[in-house]
Amino acid sequence: MNRGLYILFISILFISCSDFQKTLKSEDTAAKFEMATELYEAENWKKSFRLLDQILQKYRGKPQAEKITFMHAMCSYQLGDYYISSYHFDKFRDSYPQSEKAEEAAFLAAKGYYFNSPVYSKEQKETVEAIEKLQMFVNSYPSSQYLSEANALVKELDFKLEKKAFEIAKQYNIIGGYTGDYNASIESFNNFLLEFPGASLREGAYYYRFDSAYKLAIRSVEYLKEKRVKDAIGYYNAFAKAYPNSEFMEEANVHHEELQQELNTLTTKS
């Protein structure tokens, strides 16, 4: 019985593949449209796409064009070709702004840009573009059913930019240990705090900015030391005020005490 069912399944599969190849090679656009739709509804994205790709241009200006254009874009999306799917979803929305699928197409176009965003350590051009596209969607469809997901994606992408900027500044802090120059780290953290006012990594930025300023001051040449010590104390005060219960506070207090002693010595000398 099981062997019989297996043979039946293989036979159906063979016939199905045979029908697909026959339709794919034929000149019958109506048959291709019908089979592409059946395959699409069965979520056989690859085969459906191959048929739709053949007939997309042939149905331009015809009543079926709207459906074919959307299905073609959706197949690309489901196959993970997000550059192509975003392009076609954008074209669909522009061509059929009154379609019941326009909102979904706009969202999936923007979401495709999200999927093209690389890891935070790489160049973030695509991330910035994805944020812009998603924000445009939110502005265009403020009551959309996809609004919460779009906002969540923007938040995730924002954090990626935040993380990259933070790690660059922190890397300068590490490099300073070899060069003795922590100015790049201090400047980078200053820029970070200006650029990301609501960042989740602000606590770390405040601390490592102070840490960089402390190390710069302690290792400073004599004629610059007093100013750098005072600057470092200022960064400590900003950190302590913003995050008095920080996990970094104990270590920061130790460094602050050292800076105060250094300042007392310098002012006594002068």
mmCIF file of N, CA and C in Angstrom, residues 3 10 30 47 50 61 70 100 106 111 120 132 137 157 173-174 183 187 193 208 214-215 219-220 230 240 254:
data_model
loop_
_atom_site.group_PDB
_atom_site.id
_atom_site.type_symbol
_atom_site.label_atom_id
_atom_site.label_comp_id
_atom_site.label_asym_id
_atom_site.label_seq_id
_atom_site.Cartn_x
_atom_site.Cartn_y
_atom_site.Cartn_z
ATOM 1 N N ARG A 3 3.973 1.437 -0.921
ATOM 2 C CA ARG A 3 4.710 1.489 -2.186
ATOM 3 C C ARG A 3 3.823 2.027 -3.291
ATOM 4 N N ILE A 10 4.940 9.969 -7.056
ATOM 5 C CA ILE A 10 6.003 10.229 -8.034
ATOM 6 C C ILE A 10 5.399 10.484 -9.413
ATOM 7 N N ALA A 30 -1.965 32.844 -21.867
ATOM 8 C CA ALA A 30 -3.092 32.602 -20.957
ATOM 9 C C ALA A 30 -2.837 31.370 -20.099
ATOM 10 N N LYS A 47 8.890 28.491 -9.485
ATOM 11 C CA LYS A 47 8.252 28.144 -10.761
ATOM 12 C C LYS A 47 7.271 29.228 -11.195
ATOM 13 N N ARG A 50 9.176 32.084 -12.745
ATOM 14 C CA ARG A 50 9.681 31.823 -14.106
ATOM 15 C C ARG A 50 8.600 32.069 -15.154
ATOM 16 N N GLY A 61 -0.684 47.019 -19.643
ATOM 17 C CA GLY A 61 -1.859 47.751 -20.099
ATOM 18 C C GLY A 61 -3.135 46.934 -20.126
ATOM 19 N N PHE A 70 2.071 42.379 -9.170
ATOM 20 C CA PHE A 70 2.187 42.137 -7.739
ATOM 21 C C PHE A 70 2.747 40.746 -7.464
ATOM 22 N N GLU A 100 -5.890 47.763 -3.898
ATOM 23 C CA GLU A 100 -6.013 47.278 -2.519
ATOM 24 C C GLU A 100 -4.692 46.677 -2.032
ATOM 25 N N ALA A 106 3.893 48.819 -0.786
ATOM 26 C CA ALA A 106 4.754 49.875 -0.251
ATOM 27 C C ALA A 106 5.542 49.376 0.960
ATOM 28 N N LYS A 111 10.501 47.044 3.344
ATOM 29 C CA LYS A 111 11.070 45.936 4.122
ATOM 30 C C LYS A 111 12.191 45.242 3.352
ATOM 31 N N TYR A 120 26.427 45.721 11.343
ATOM 32 C CA TYR A 120 26.795 47.079 11.744
ATOM 33 C C TYR A 120 28.255 47.413 11.444
ATOM 34 N N GLU A 132 15.156 55.488 5.568
ATOM 35 C CA GLU A 132 14.431 56.505 4.801
ATOM 36 C C GLU A 132 13.183 55.907 4.154
ATOM 37 N N PHE A 137 7.244 55.179 4.286
ATOM 38 C CA PHE A 137 6.046 54.346 4.379
ATOM 39 C C PHE A 137 5.191 54.762 5.568
ATOM 40 N N LEU A 157 17.185 49.301 12.887
ATOM 41 C CA LEU A 157 18.181 49.879 11.979
ATOM 42 C C LEU A 157 18.889 51.073 12.622
ATOM 43 N N ASN A 173 39.445 54.649 21.438
ATOM 44 C CA ASN A 173 39.870 54.549 22.833
ATOM 45 C C ASN A 173 40.939 53.469 22.995
ATOM 46 N N ILE A 174 40.728 52.353 22.300
ATOM 47 C CA ILE A 174 41.695 51.243 22.359
ATOM 48 C C ILE A 174 43.000 51.633 21.668
ATOM 49 N N ASN A 183 42.418 61.903 21.686
ATOM 50 C CA ASN A 183 41.575 62.991 21.192
ATOM 51 C C ASN A 183 40.513 62.516 20.208
ATOM 52 N N GLU A 187 36.495 63.085 20.677
ATOM 53 C CA GLU A 187 35.724 63.772 19.641
ATOM 54 C C GLU A 187 34.628 62.870 19.083
ATOM 55 N N LEU A 193 27.165 61.491 20.987
ATOM 56 C CA LEU A 193 26.154 61.991 21.920
ATOM 57 C C LEU A 193 25.280 63.068 21.288
ATOM 58 N N TYR A 208 33.057 56.092 28.454
ATOM 59 C CA TYR A 208 34.284 55.938 27.676
ATOM 60 C C TYR A 208 34.842 57.281 27.212
ATOM 61 N N TYR A 214 40.419 60.953 30.764
ATOM 62 C CA TYR A 214 41.250 60.630 31.935
ATOM 63 C C TYR A 214 42.624 60.130 31.500
ATOM 64 N N LYS A 215 42.656 59.184 30.567
ATOM 65 C CA LYS A 215 43.912 58.613 30.104
ATOM 66 C C LYS A 215 44.761 59.659 29.377
ATOM 67 N N ARG A 219 48.463 60.928 30.984
ATOM 68 C CA ARG A 219 49.664 60.704 30.172
ATOM 69 C C ARG A 219 50.143 61.977 29.472
ATOM 70 N N SER A 220 49.531 63.093 29.784
ATOM 71 C CA SER A 220 49.795 64.330 29.067
ATOM 72 C C SER A 220 51.171 64.921 29.379
ATOM 73 N N LYS A 230 41.408 69.191 33.940
ATOM 74 C CA LYS A 230 40.144 69.905 34.180
ATOM 75 C C LYS A 230 39.068 69.440 33.200
ATOM 76 N N ALA A 240 28.649 61.458 35.889
ATOM 77 C CA ALA A 240 28.083 61.191 37.220
ATOM 78 C C ALA A 240 26.685 61.779 37.372
ATOM 79 N N VAL A 254 37.278 56.167 41.120
ATOM 80 C CA VAL A 254 38.707 55.967 41.379
ATOM 81 C C VAL A 254 39.531 56.893 40.480
#
